[in-house]
Coordinates of C-alpha atoms and ligand atoms in Angstrom, one line a residue:
M1 CA 44.1 73.5 -38.9
S2 CA 42.3 75.0 -37.5
L3 CA 43.8 75.5 -33.2
Q4 CA 44.8 79.0 -32.5
Y5 CA 48.0 78.0 -31.2
K6 CA 48.4 82.0 -29.8
F7 CA 47.5 81.0 -26.3
F8 CA 50.6 78.3 -26.1
K9 CA 53.0 81.3 -26.6
K10 CA 56.5 80.6 -24.9
T11 CA 56.6 83.3 -22.2
E12 CA 59.1 82.0 -19.9
T13 CA 62.8 80.9 -19.7
T14 CA 63.6 79.9 -16.4
G15 CA 61.6 79.0 -12.9
P16 CA 60.7 75.7 -11.7
I17 CA 60.9 72.5 -13.3
V18 CA 57.7 70.3 -13.1
G19 CA 57.1 66.7 -13.9
I20 CA 54.1 65.6 -15.5
D21 CA 52.2 62.4 -16.1
L22 CA 50.5 62.7 -19.2
G23 CA 47.6 59.8 -18.8
T24 CA 45.7 58.2 -21.3
T25 CA 42.5 58.5 -18.4
N26 CA 43.9 61.7 -16.0
S27 CA 46.9 63.3 -15.8
L28 CA 49.0 64.8 -12.8
V29 CA 51.7 67.5 -12.5
A30 CA 53.8 67.5 -9.2
I31 CA 57.0 69.4 -7.7
I32 CA 59.6 68.8 -4.9
E33 CA 59.1 71.3 -2.5
Q34 CA 61.3 70.9 0.7
G35 CA 62.3 67.8 -0.2
R36 CA 58.6 66.1 -1.1
P37 CA 57.1 65.9 -4.1
R38 CA 53.8 67.9 -4.8
I39 CA 50.7 66.7 -6.8
L40 CA 49.7 70.9 -8.1
K41 CA 46.2 71.4 -7.6
S42 CA 43.9 71.7 -10.7
R43 CA 41.3 74.5 -11.1
D44 CA 38.7 73.0 -9.0
G45 CA 41.7 71.9 -6.7
Q46 CA 41.8 68.0 -7.6
N47 CA 44.8 66.4 -7.5
L48 CA 43.6 64.4 -10.9
V49 CA 43.0 66.3 -14.6
P50 CA 41.0 64.0 -16.4
S51 CA 42.8 63.9 -20.1
I52 CA 39.7 64.8 -21.7
V53 CA 38.8 67.6 -23.8
C54 CA 35.6 68.9 -25.3
F55 CA 35.7 71.6 -28.1
A56 CA 31.7 72.5 -27.3
G57 CA 32.5 74.5 -24.0
P58 CA 30.9 78.5 -24.5
Q59 CA 34.6 80.0 -24.0
G60 CA 36.5 77.4 -26.4
P61 CA 37.7 74.6 -25.7
C62 CA 37.9 73.1 -22.3
V63 CA 40.6 70.4 -20.5
G64 CA 39.8 68.1 -17.4
T65 CA 36.9 67.9 -15.4
R66 CA 34.7 70.2 -16.9
A67 CA 35.2 68.2 -20.6
K68 CA 34.3 64.9 -18.3
Q69 CA 31.3 66.6 -16.8
R70 CA 30.0 67.2 -21.1
R71 CA 31.6 63.6 -22.1
V72 CA 27.8 61.9 -22.0
I73 CA 25.8 64.8 -23.6
D74 CA 28.3 66.0 -25.4
V75 CA 29.5 62.9 -27.1
Q76 CA 30.9 64.4 -30.2
N77 CA 32.1 67.0 -28.9
T78 CA 33.9 65.0 -26.5
V79 CA 37.5 63.5 -27.0
F80 CA 39.3 61.2 -24.6
S81 CA 42.0 58.5 -24.9
V82 CA 43.4 60.2 -26.8
K83 CA 46.9 59.1 -25.4
R84 CA 46.4 55.3 -27.2
L85 CA 46.3 57.1 -30.8
L86 CA 49.6 59.2 -30.3
G87 CA 52.6 58.6 -32.8
R88 CA 50.1 56.0 -34.4
S89 CA 49.3 55.2 -38.0
F90 CA 45.6 54.5 -39.3
E91 CA 46.9 51.3 -40.3
D92 CA 47.7 50.5 -36.3
L93 CA 44.3 51.8 -34.9
K94 CA 42.7 49.4 -37.2
N95 CA 44.8 46.3 -36.0
S96 CA 44.1 47.3 -32.9
K97 CA 40.6 46.3 -33.2
V98 CA 40.2 49.8 -30.5
Q99 CA 36.8 51.1 -30.7
L100 CA 36.0 54.6 -29.6
P101 CA 33.2 56.6 -29.3
Y102 CA 34.4 59.6 -31.3
E103 CA 35.1 59.9 -35.2
V104 CA 38.3 58.9 -36.2
V105 CA 39.6 59.2 -40.3
E106 CA 42.4 58.8 -41.9
Q107 CA 44.3 61.6 -43.5
E108 CA 47.1 60.2 -45.3
G109 CA 47.7 57.3 -43.8
L110 CA 47.8 59.7 -40.9
I111 CA 45.2 59.5 -38.1
Q112 CA 42.8 62.3 -37.5
I113 CA 40.0 62.8 -35.3
R114 CA 36.9 64.7 -36.3
V115 CA 34.6 66.9 -34.5
G116 CA 32.2 68.7 -35.8
D117 CA 33.2 69.9 -39.5
Q118 CA 36.8 70.1 -37.7
T119 CA 39.7 67.3 -37.2
Y120 CA 42.2 67.1 -35.1
S121 CA 46.0 65.1 -34.3
A122 CA 46.2 63.2 -31.0
I123 CA 49.2 65.4 -31.1
E124 CA 47.0 68.8 -30.8
I125 CA 44.4 67.5 -28.4
S126 CA 47.1 65.5 -25.8
A127 CA 49.0 69.8 -26.6
L128 CA 45.6 71.2 -24.8
I129 CA 45.7 69.1 -21.7
L130 CA 49.1 69.7 -21.2
R131 CA 48.6 73.4 -22.4
E132 CA 45.7 73.2 -19.2
L133 CA 48.5 71.6 -17.0
K134 CA 50.6 74.2 -17.5
E135 CA 48.2 77.0 -17.1
M136 CA 46.7 74.6 -13.4
A137 CA 50.6 74.4 -12.8
E138 CA 51.3 78.4 -12.9
K139 CA 47.7 79.6 -11.2
D140 CA 49.4 76.6 -8.6
L141 CA 53.0 78.5 -7.9
G142 CA 51.8 81.7 -8.9
V143 CA 54.3 81.7 -10.9
P144 CA 55.2 81.1 -15.1
V145 CA 56.3 77.7 -15.6
S146 CA 57.9 76.2 -18.7
Q147 CA 60.1 73.5 -18.1
A148 CA 58.8 69.9 -17.6
V149 CA 60.0 66.3 -17.1
I150 CA 57.1 64.6 -18.8
T151 CA 56.6 60.6 -18.9
V152 CA 55.6 58.3 -21.8
P153 CA 54.9 54.1 -21.4
A154 CA 58.3 52.6 -20.9
Y155 CA 57.2 50.5 -23.7
F156 CA 56.2 53.3 -25.7
N157 CA 58.5 53.2 -29.4
D158 CA 60.1 56.5 -31.2
S159 CA 57.1 57.8 -32.5
Q160 CA 54.2 57.8 -29.6
R161 CA 58.1 59.4 -27.7
Q162 CA 58.0 62.2 -30.2
A163 CA 54.3 62.4 -30.6
T164 CA 55.1 63.3 -27.0
R165 CA 57.8 65.9 -27.3
T166 CA 56.2 67.4 -29.9
A167 CA 52.8 67.7 -28.2
G168 CA 54.7 69.3 -25.4
R169 CA 56.2 71.7 -27.2
L170 CA 52.8 72.6 -28.9
A171 CA 51.2 73.5 -25.6
G172 CA 54.8 75.8 -25.1
W173 CA 56.2 73.0 -22.7
D174 CA 60.3 73.2 -22.5
V175 CA 59.8 69.1 -22.6
L176 CA 63.5 68.8 -20.2
R177 CA 63.6 64.6 -20.4
I178 CA 61.2 61.8 -21.4
I179 CA 61.3 59.2 -19.0
N180 CA 59.5 55.9 -18.4
E181 CA 56.8 55.8 -16.2
P182 CA 57.6 52.2 -14.5
T183 CA 60.9 53.8 -13.9
A184 CA 59.9 57.4 -12.6
A185 CA 57.8 55.2 -10.1
S186 CA 60.8 53.6 -8.8
L187 CA 62.5 57.0 -7.8
A188 CA 58.9 58.0 -5.4
Y189 CA 59.5 54.4 -4.5
G190 CA 63.1 54.5 -3.5
L191 CA 63.6 58.2 -2.7
D192 CA 63.1 58.1 1.1
R193 CA 63.1 54.3 1.7
K194 CA 66.2 53.8 0.8
K195 CA 66.1 50.8 -0.1
E196 CA 67.7 48.0 -1.7
G197 CA 66.9 45.1 -4.5
L198 CA 65.5 43.8 -7.3
I199 CA 61.9 45.6 -7.6
A200 CA 59.6 45.3 -10.3
V201 CA 56.2 47.9 -11.2
Y202 CA 53.7 46.3 -12.8
D203 CA 51.7 49.0 -14.3
L204 CA 48.4 48.8 -15.7
G205 CA 46.9 52.5 -16.7
G206 CA 43.9 53.4 -19.0
G207 CA 45.2 52.5 -21.6
T208 CA 48.4 50.9 -21.8
F209 CA 50.6 48.0 -19.8
D210 CA 54.2 48.7 -18.5
F211 CA 56.3 45.8 -16.9
S212 CA 59.9 46.8 -15.8
I213 CA 62.5 45.5 -13.5
L214 CA 64.9 47.7 -11.6
K215 CA 67.9 47.1 -9.7
L216 CA 68.3 50.0 -6.1
H217 CA 71.3 50.2 -4.8
E218 CA 72.9 53.0 -3.4
G219 CA 70.8 56.0 -5.0
I220 CA 71.5 54.3 -8.3
F221 CA 67.8 53.4 -10.7
E222 CA 69.1 50.5 -12.5
V223 CA 66.8 48.9 -15.4
L224 CA 67.3 45.9 -16.1
A225 CA 64.5 45.0 -18.5
T226 CA 61.6 46.5 -19.3
S227 CA 58.5 45.0 -21.3
G228 CA 54.9 46.1 -22.0
D229 CA 51.8 46.1 -24.2
T230 CA 50.7 50.2 -25.6
S231 CA 47.2 49.2 -26.4
L232 CA 46.5 47.3 -23.2
G233 CA 44.9 48.9 -19.8
G234 CA 41.7 49.7 -17.4
D235 CA 39.6 50.7 -20.5
D236 CA 39.6 47.5 -22.2
L237 CA 38.0 46.5 -18.9
D238 CA 35.1 48.7 -19.1
R239 CA 34.5 47.7 -23.2
V240 CA 34.4 44.2 -21.6
I241 CA 31.8 45.1 -19.6
A242 CA 30.2 47.6 -21.9
Q243 CA 29.9 44.7 -24.3
V244 CA 27.4 42.7 -21.9
A245 CA 25.4 45.8 -21.8
A246 CA 25.4 45.9 -25.7
Q247 CA 23.5 42.6 -26.2
E248 CA 21.4 42.7 -23.2
I249 CA 20.3 46.2 -24.5
E250 CA 20.4 45.2 -28.6
K251 CA 18.2 42.1 -26.8
T252 CA 16.0 44.1 -25.0
W253 CA 15.5 47.7 -26.8
G254 CA 16.2 46.9 -30.5
I255 CA 19.1 49.1 -30.7
C256 CA 22.6 48.6 -31.4
I257 CA 24.7 50.7 -29.1
F258 CA 27.7 51.3 -31.9
D259 CA 25.1 53.3 -33.9
E260 CA 24.1 56.0 -31.3
P261 CA 27.3 57.4 -30.0
K262 CA 25.8 59.3 -27.0
L263 CA 24.3 55.7 -26.4
H264 CA 27.8 54.6 -26.3
A265 CA 29.8 56.7 -24.6
A266 CA 27.2 56.6 -21.3
V267 CA 27.2 53.0 -21.4
L268 CA 31.0 53.3 -21.4
D269 CA 30.8 55.6 -18.5
S270 CA 28.2 53.8 -16.4
A271 CA 31.0 51.0 -17.6
E272 CA 33.9 52.5 -15.7
R273 CA 31.7 53.6 -12.7
L274 CA 31.0 49.9 -11.8
K275 CA 34.5 48.6 -12.3
I276 CA 35.5 51.0 -10.1
K277 CA 32.7 50.0 -7.3
L278 CA 33.8 46.9 -7.3
S279 CA 37.4 47.3 -7.0
T280 CA 35.8 48.4 -3.1
E281 CA 32.2 46.0 -3.0
P282 CA 31.9 42.4 -4.0
Q283 CA 28.8 43.9 -5.7
A284 CA 27.7 46.4 -7.9
L285 CA 25.0 48.2 -9.9
M286 CA 24.7 49.2 -13.6
Q287 CA 22.5 51.8 -15.0
V288 CA 22.6 53.5 -18.2
I289 CA 19.1 56.0 -18.8
W290 CA 18.6 57.0 -22.0
K291 CA 15.9 58.5 -23.9
G292 CA 13.9 58.0 -21.1
Q293 CA 14.6 54.3 -20.5
T294 CA 16.1 53.1 -18.1
Y295 CA 18.9 49.7 -18.4
E296 CA 20.2 47.9 -15.0
R297 CA 21.8 45.0 -14.2
K298 CA 23.4 44.1 -10.7
W299 CA 26.8 42.8 -11.7
T300 CA 28.9 40.7 -8.9
L301 CA 32.9 41.0 -8.7
E302 CA 32.6 37.2 -9.4
E303 CA 31.0 37.6 -12.6
F304 CA 33.4 40.6 -13.5
E305 CA 36.3 38.6 -12.3
V306 CA 36.1 36.0 -15.2
L307 CA 35.7 38.9 -17.7
A308 CA 38.2 40.0 -16.7
Q309 CA 40.4 37.2 -16.6
P310 CA 41.5 37.2 -20.5
I311 CA 41.9 40.7 -20.1
L312 CA 44.4 40.2 -17.4
E313 CA 46.3 37.1 -18.8
R314 CA 47.3 39.6 -21.3
T315 CA 49.8 41.3 -18.4
E316 CA 51.6 37.5 -18.1
K317 CA 53.4 37.6 -21.1
P318 CA 55.7 40.4 -21.2
C319 CA 56.2 40.3 -17.2
L320 CA 58.1 36.5 -17.6
Q321 CA 59.6 38.0 -20.7
A322 CA 61.2 41.0 -18.8
L323 CA 62.2 38.9 -16.0
K324 CA 64.0 36.7 -18.7
D325 CA 65.5 39.3 -20.0
A326 CA 67.0 40.5 -16.5
G327 CA 68.6 36.9 -15.9
L328 CA 65.7 36.0 -13.4
Q329 CA 63.7 34.6 -11.6
A330 CA 60.1 35.5 -9.7
S331 CA 61.2 34.5 -6.5
D332 CA 64.8 36.8 -7.1
L333 CA 62.6 40.5 -6.7
S334 CA 62.3 42.2 -3.5
D335 CA 59.1 43.8 -4.4
V336 CA 56.2 43.5 -6.8
I337 CA 55.4 47.7 -6.3
L338 CA 51.5 48.2 -8.2
V339 CA 50.9 51.6 -10.2
G340 CA 47.6 52.3 -12.1
G341 CA 44.0 52.6 -11.1
P342 CA 43.2 48.9 -11.8
T343 CA 45.4 48.0 -9.8
R344 CA 42.8 48.5 -7.1
L345 CA 41.0 45.8 -8.1
H346 CA 40.9 42.3 -5.7
G347 CA 41.4 40.8 -9.7
V348 CA 44.2 42.5 -10.8
R349 CA 46.2 42.1 -7.3
Q350 CA 45.0 38.0 -7.1
F351 CA 47.3 38.0 -10.7
V352 CA 50.3 39.3 -10.2
Q353 CA 50.4 37.0 -6.7
K354 CA 49.7 33.9 -9.2
I355 CA 52.5 35.4 -11.7
F356 CA 55.1 36.2 -9.1
G357 CA 54.3 34.1 -5.9
R358 CA 54.2 36.6 -3.2
V359 CA 52.0 39.5 -2.3
P360 CA 52.4 42.9 -4.2
N361 CA 53.5 46.0 -2.5
T362 CA 50.0 48.5 -2.5
S363 CA 51.2 50.8 0.2
L364 CA 51.9 52.9 -2.5
H365 CA 49.8 55.7 -4.2
P366 CA 49.0 54.1 -7.7
D367 CA 47.6 56.8 -8.8
E368 CA 50.7 59.7 -8.5
L369 CA 53.6 57.6 -7.9
V370 CA 54.6 58.3 -11.8
A371 CA 54.2 62.0 -11.4
Q372 CA 56.0 62.0 -8.1
G373 CA 58.8 60.1 -9.9
A374 CA 58.5 62.3 -12.4
A375 CA 58.7 65.4 -10.2
I376 CA 61.9 63.8 -8.4
Q377 CA 64.0 63.7 -11.9
A378 CA 62.8 67.1 -12.2
D379 CA 64.6 68.2 -9.3
I380 CA 67.5 66.3 -10.4
L381 CA 67.5 68.7 -13.4
S382 CA 66.9 71.6 -11.4
G383 CA 70.4 70.3 -9.7
N384 CA 69.3 69.2 -6.9
N385 CA 69.8 65.5 -5.4
Q386 CA 72.1 64.6 -7.3
E387 CA 72.9 61.2 -5.6
L388 CA 70.0 59.5 -7.7
L389 CA 71.2 58.6 -10.6
L390 CA 68.7 57.2 -13.2
L391 CA 69.8 54.2 -16.4
D392 CA 67.5 53.5 -18.1
V393 CA 66.7 51.4 -21.5
V394 CA 65.4 50.7 -25.4
P395 CA 62.6 49.2 -24.5
L396 CA 62.5 47.7 -28.1
S397 CA 65.5 46.7 -30.4
L398 CA 66.7 48.9 -33.4
G399 CA 68.6 47.9 -36.2
L400 CA 68.7 48.2 -40.0
E401 CA 67.3 46.7 -43.2
T402 CA 70.1 44.4 -45.2
Y403 CA 70.0 42.2 -48.6
G404 CA 66.6 40.3 -48.8
G405 CA 64.5 42.4 -46.2
I406 CA 66.0 40.8 -43.0
V407 CA 66.7 43.2 -40.3
S408 CA 70.6 43.7 -38.7
S409 CA 69.7 45.0 -35.3
L410 CA 72.7 47.6 -34.1
I411 CA 71.0 48.3 -30.8
P412 CA 69.6 45.2 -28.8
R413 CA 66.3 45.9 -26.9
N414 CA 66.8 46.9 -22.8
T415 CA 70.6 48.3 -23.8
R416 CA 71.2 51.5 -21.2
I417 CA 70.4 54.6 -22.9
P418 CA 72.1 57.3 -23.9
T419 CA 73.9 54.2 -26.3
V420 CA 75.5 54.6 -29.5
A421 CA 75.8 51.4 -32.0
R422 CA 78.2 52.0 -35.4
E423 CA 78.0 48.9 -37.8
V424 CA 80.1 49.1 -41.0
F425 CA 78.3 47.8 -44.3
T426 CA 78.9 47.6 -47.9
T427 CA 77.8 48.1 -51.4
F428 CA 76.0 45.2 -53.0
A429 CA 76.3 46.5 -57.0
D430 CA 78.7 47.3 -58.7
F431 CA 79.7 51.2 -59.1
Q432 CA 76.6 52.0 -56.6
T433 CA 76.3 55.5 -55.7
G434 CA 73.9 55.8 -53.5
V435 CA 72.5 53.6 -50.8
D436 CA 69.1 53.5 -48.9
I437 CA 68.7 53.2 -45.2
H438 CA 65.7 51.9 -43.3
V439 CA 65.5 52.3 -40.1
L440 CA 63.4 49.9 -38.3
Q441 CA 62.2 49.1 -34.7
G442 CA 61.1 45.5 -33.1
E443 CA 62.2 42.3 -32.3
R444 CA 61.4 40.1 -35.4
E445 CA 63.6 38.7 -38.3
K446 CA 61.7 40.2 -41.2
V447 CA 61.2 43.3 -42.2
Q448 CA 57.6 43.6 -42.6
D449 CA 56.8 42.4 -39.0
N450 CA 58.9 45.3 -38.1
R451 CA 57.8 49.1 -37.6
S452 CA 59.6 51.7 -39.7
L453 CA 60.7 54.3 -38.2
A454 CA 62.7 56.3 -41.2
H455 CA 64.6 55.8 -45.2
F456 CA 66.5 58.1 -45.9
K457 CA 69.5 57.9 -48.5
L458 CA 73.4 58.6 -48.8
V459 CA 73.7 59.5 -51.4
G460 CA 78.3 60.4 -53.6
I461 CA 79.7 57.3 -52.1
E462 CA 82.5 56.7 -54.3
P463 CA 81.6 54.4 -57.1
L464 CA 84.2 51.4 -56.6
P465 CA 83.5 47.8 -57.5
A466 CA 80.5 45.8 -55.4
G467 CA 82.2 45.3 -51.9
M468 CA 84.8 47.4 -51.8
A469 CA 83.0 50.4 -50.0
R470 CA 82.8 51.1 -46.5
I471 CA 79.4 53.0 -45.2
E472 CA 79.6 52.9 -41.3
V473 CA 75.8 53.3 -39.6
K474 CA 75.7 54.8 -36.6
F475 CA 72.2 54.9 -34.1
L476 CA 73.0 57.2 -31.1
V477 CA 69.8 57.0 -28.1
D478 CA 69.6 60.1 -26.2
A479 CA 68.1 60.0 -23.1
D480 CA 64.8 60.6 -23.7
G481 CA 65.3 56.8 -25.3
I482 CA 64.6 59.2 -28.9
L483 CA 66.9 58.1 -31.9
Q484 CA 69.5 59.7 -34.1
V485 CA 70.4 58.3 -36.8
S486 CA 73.9 58.6 -39.6
A487 CA 75.6 57.0 -42.3
K488 CA 78.8 57.9 -44.0
D489 CA 81.4 57.0 -46.3
L490 CA 84.1 56.1 -44.9
R491 CA 86.5 56.6 -47.9
T492 CA 85.0 59.9 -48.9
G493 CA 84.2 61.2 -45.5
V494 CA 80.4 61.8 -46.7
E495 CA 77.8 62.2 -44.4
Q496 CA 74.3 62.1 -44.0
S497 CA 72.1 62.6 -40.6
I498 CA 68.8 62.4 -39.4
E499 CA 66.6 62.4 -36.4
V500 CA 64.2 59.9 -37.1
R501 CA 61.2 61.8 -37.1
P502 CA 57.5 60.6 -36.2
S503 CA 56.8 58.6 -39.0
Y504 CA 52.7 58.9 -37.4
G505 CA 52.7 62.3 -36.0
L506 CA 52.8 65.8 -37.4
S507 CA 56.0 66.8 -39.3
D508 CA 59.1 68.9 -38.3
Q509 CA 57.8 71.7 -40.2
E510 CA 53.6 71.5 -39.4
V511 CA 55.1 72.3 -35.9
Q512 CA 56.4 75.3 -37.3
K513 CA 54.1 76.2 -38.9
M514 CA 51.4 75.8 -36.3
L515 CA 53.6 77.3 -33.3
Q516 CA 54.5 80.3 -36.4
S517 CA 50.8 80.9 -37.2
G518 CA 49.8 81.9 -33.9
L519 CA 52.5 84.2 -32.5
E520 CA 51.7 87.4 -32.7
N521 CA 55.2 88.9 -33.1
A522 CA 56.4 85.4 -35.4
E523 CA 60.2 86.8 -36.1
S524 CA 61.1 88.4 -32.5
D525 CA 59.4 85.8 -30.9
L526 CA 60.4 82.9 -32.6
G527 CA 64.2 83.9 -32.4
F528 CA 63.3 84.2 -28.3
R529 CA 62.8 80.7 -28.2
R530 CA 65.7 79.9 -29.8
L531 CA 67.8 81.6 -28.0
T532 CA 65.4 80.1 -25.1
E533 CA 66.1 76.6 -26.3
V534 CA 69.9 76.8 -26.4
R535 CA 70.5 78.5 -23.3
N536 CA 68.8 76.5 -21.1
E537 CA 70.7 73.2 -22.8
A538 CA 73.3 75.4 -22.2
E539 CA 72.5 75.5 -18.5
R540 CA 71.8 72.2 -18.2
I541 CA 75.4 71.2 -19.6
L542 CA 76.9 73.7 -17.2
R543 CA 74.8 72.5 -13.8
V544 CA 76.4 68.8 -14.5
T545 CA 79.6 69.6 -15.9
Q546 CA 80.8 72.5 -12.4
K547 CA 78.7 69.2 -10.8
N548 CA 81.3 67.4 -11.7
L549 CA 84.6 69.6 -12.0
P550 CA 86.1 68.5 -8.7
Q551 CA 86.0 65.2 -9.5
A552 CA 87.3 66.0 -13.0
D553 CA 91.0 66.1 -11.3
Q554 CA 90.6 63.6 -10.0
V555 CA 90.6 61.3 -12.7
L556 CA 91.4 63.6 -15.9
P557 CA 94.9 64.9 -16.8
P558 CA 95.7 68.8 -15.8
A559 CA 95.3 69.9 -19.0
E560 CA 92.5 68.4 -19.9
V561 CA 90.5 69.6 -16.9
E562 CA 92.1 72.9 -17.6
T563 CA 90.4 73.0 -21.3
I564 CA 86.8 71.8 -19.6
R565 CA 87.3 75.3 -17.2
T566 CA 88.5 77.5 -20.1
V567 CA 85.0 76.1 -22.4
V568 CA 83.0 76.8 -18.9
T569 CA 84.3 80.4 -19.0
Q570 CA 83.3 80.5 -23.1
V571 CA 79.6 79.2 -22.9
Q572 CA 79.1 81.4 -19.8
E573 CA 80.3 84.0 -21.7
E574 CA 78.4 83.2 -24.7
I575 CA 75.7 83.0 -22.7
Q576 CA 75.6 86.8 -21.8
K577 CA 76.0 88.1 -24.6
K578 CA 72.8 86.5 -26.3
D579 CA 74.5 84.6 -29.1
V580 CA 72.7 81.6 -30.5
R581 CA 74.8 80.3 -32.5
G582 CA 77.9 81.8 -30.2
I583 CA 76.0 79.5 -27.4
Q584 CA 75.5 76.6 -29.7
D585 CA 79.0 76.5 -30.7
A586 CA 80.4 76.4 -27.5
T587 CA 77.9 74.2 -25.6
A588 CA 79.2 71.6 -28.6
R589 CA 82.9 72.2 -27.5
L590 CA 82.0 71.9 -23.6
N591 CA 80.2 68.8 -24.9
Q592 CA 83.0 67.3 -26.6
V593 CA 85.5 68.1 -23.8
T594 CA 83.3 66.6 -21.4
L595 CA 82.6 63.0 -23.5
R596 CA 85.4 61.5 -21.9
L597 CA 85.0 62.6 -18.2
A598 CA 81.5 61.3 -18.7
E599 CA 82.4 57.9 -20.1
L600 CA 85.0 57.8 -16.9
L601 CA 82.2 58.9 -14.1
I602 CA 79.5 56.4 -15.4
K603 CA 81.9 53.6 -15.3
E604 CA 83.1 54.5 -12.2
T605 CA 79.5 54.9 -10.7
I606 CA 78.0 51.2 -12.0
S607 CA 82.0 49.5 -11.0
R608 CA 81.5 50.8 -7.5
S609 CA 77.7 49.3 -7.9
I610 CA 78.9 46.3 -8.9
K611 CA 81.4 45.8 -6.2
Q612 CA 79.3 46.9 -3.9
S613 CA 76.8 44.6 -4.7
Ligands
AMP701 P1 45.4 56.0 -14.5 O1 46.2 55.8 -15.8 O2 46.6 54.9 -13.7 O3 45.4 56.6 -14.3 O4 44.4 54.5 -14.6 C1 43.0 55.2 -15.1 C2 42.6 53.6 -14.9 O5 42.4 53.3 -13.8 C3 40.8 54.2 -16.4 O6 40.8 52.9 -16.5 C4 40.4 53.9 -14.5 O7 39.1 53.4 -14.7 C5 40.7 53.1 -13.3 N1 40.5 53.4 -12.1 C6 40.6 54.3 -11.2 N2 40.3 54.4 -10.1 C7 40.0 52.9 -9.9 C8 39.8 51.7 -9.0 N3 38.9 52.1 -7.6 N4 39.6 50.8 -10.1 C9 39.1 49.8 -10.8 N5 40.1 50.4 -11.2 C10 40.3 51.8 -11.6

């Protein structure tokens, strides 16, 4: 590992909370000021920061516009579209047929990107981008900034979510929440329109496609269904244009662009520029200059749309699936919102209109909506806008391997999060003392057709005849959509729990090692970070509890309310004492004693919303 993480050190604890849209092509940071989202400015005064890293800058790696300028001239040192690789295995990449002009190598099943004689994981590269966003936010706001909400495609699986969270952590961010991009977009859409009804968010970005259906009612944003494709986006449109250019260049120059990384990068760059021109003009010229030769081709919009059609058609199935999952017809929707750069294309708008039988809403800013929504969620976590409530869902079903290589689903896709599911299993062999737990994600029946998230073993089961043991497996999905699994022998009480680690990312030890290796004062800084993390979490739960205490008087018996008040005081005292263990214990107690209150309030909000709808 060659990156120096010393400049990734977290230095502060409080301050503003920002929203980050970590995009395949561009990233944005936003904040709420006077009730309105504002996009923060990059070093060069832009709203969009290209998600590109160039490792050959004069002062080490550079990110954003400067890196984009070097993308063609310094292709072997420049990495882009890295979000396509986040949380993925080498095997995944081979199957997805993604072509990238930089070299990708396999290391123990993981993807590593080769730059010169170094290799980097997608998490490390994303961390560099997130670090740049941190510096730019601090420069724009003039204060230290370390707390953020980061968005991910709704259809990101557990590994991809965890990889995003790890990258944030490596960059020195305290990632308070991971939220789904279309859900964020709907927050921004609904903030001041006070719209009600069923809306769909069609989000076609640089490398991912997401589709979600939401119900907006009295400040409640309830995701009814979500679907998508994490390997589909505007980059694919560039590639089909580049493919045509590749054939013509091979014919006239006798050169295969895929053997010439610089030429390949130049062709992709021109293809993207052509695509963007065709969003406003009926025809445009594609031009590639290489080693004194010029390749030119005039494209009409119609020609491009014919090529784009098969790619756009791939978005139809997820849309229909989500409508079906939500039990809706296209005609039930009151609005279809377009998000993402490619939705500026006439062909995309036409296609959306064909699927839904209505003209989509193009009045919103397709690049900024997600970041704005992330900022709104950040504002909610800061204690403002408390009348807004997000009810999100898991995008893919979660289950366990059972006898015969079949998946037993515990949490079906589109279940609201946070959620808990339990199932009791038994043993197959006489006097079995251990069971293997294999956690899977996906919609298919057979184990091998789903994504394997984790394996672990519960040992110490009481030896009993087959079928007598009672093993309870519990799945808990938190508000970030991240899964925690535990297994318990109900007779002996032996329990084991794991937070499902990303199969295709960095292990926790590696992350710790990276963080540690760069810290100048490792010990005190680690202690400081721990205290910060624990205190942030405690303060977050305190804020929510204090906000809900007035309602607690109405729904809980006085003794229970009194207990909550006592534990609130205990948490505050432990924070004062700066005792990590003490804060953790008191926070856990507070979580415990407010469990019933949270359930009652959510039930009440939902039943109120159902009654009024
Ligand atoms: P996003 O992930 O939303 O930043 O979208 C990035 C993608 O949008 C890239 O593939 C861009 O090439 C594409 N894009 C940006 N502007 C336009 C435009 N005007 N027309 C078509 N595609 C665009």
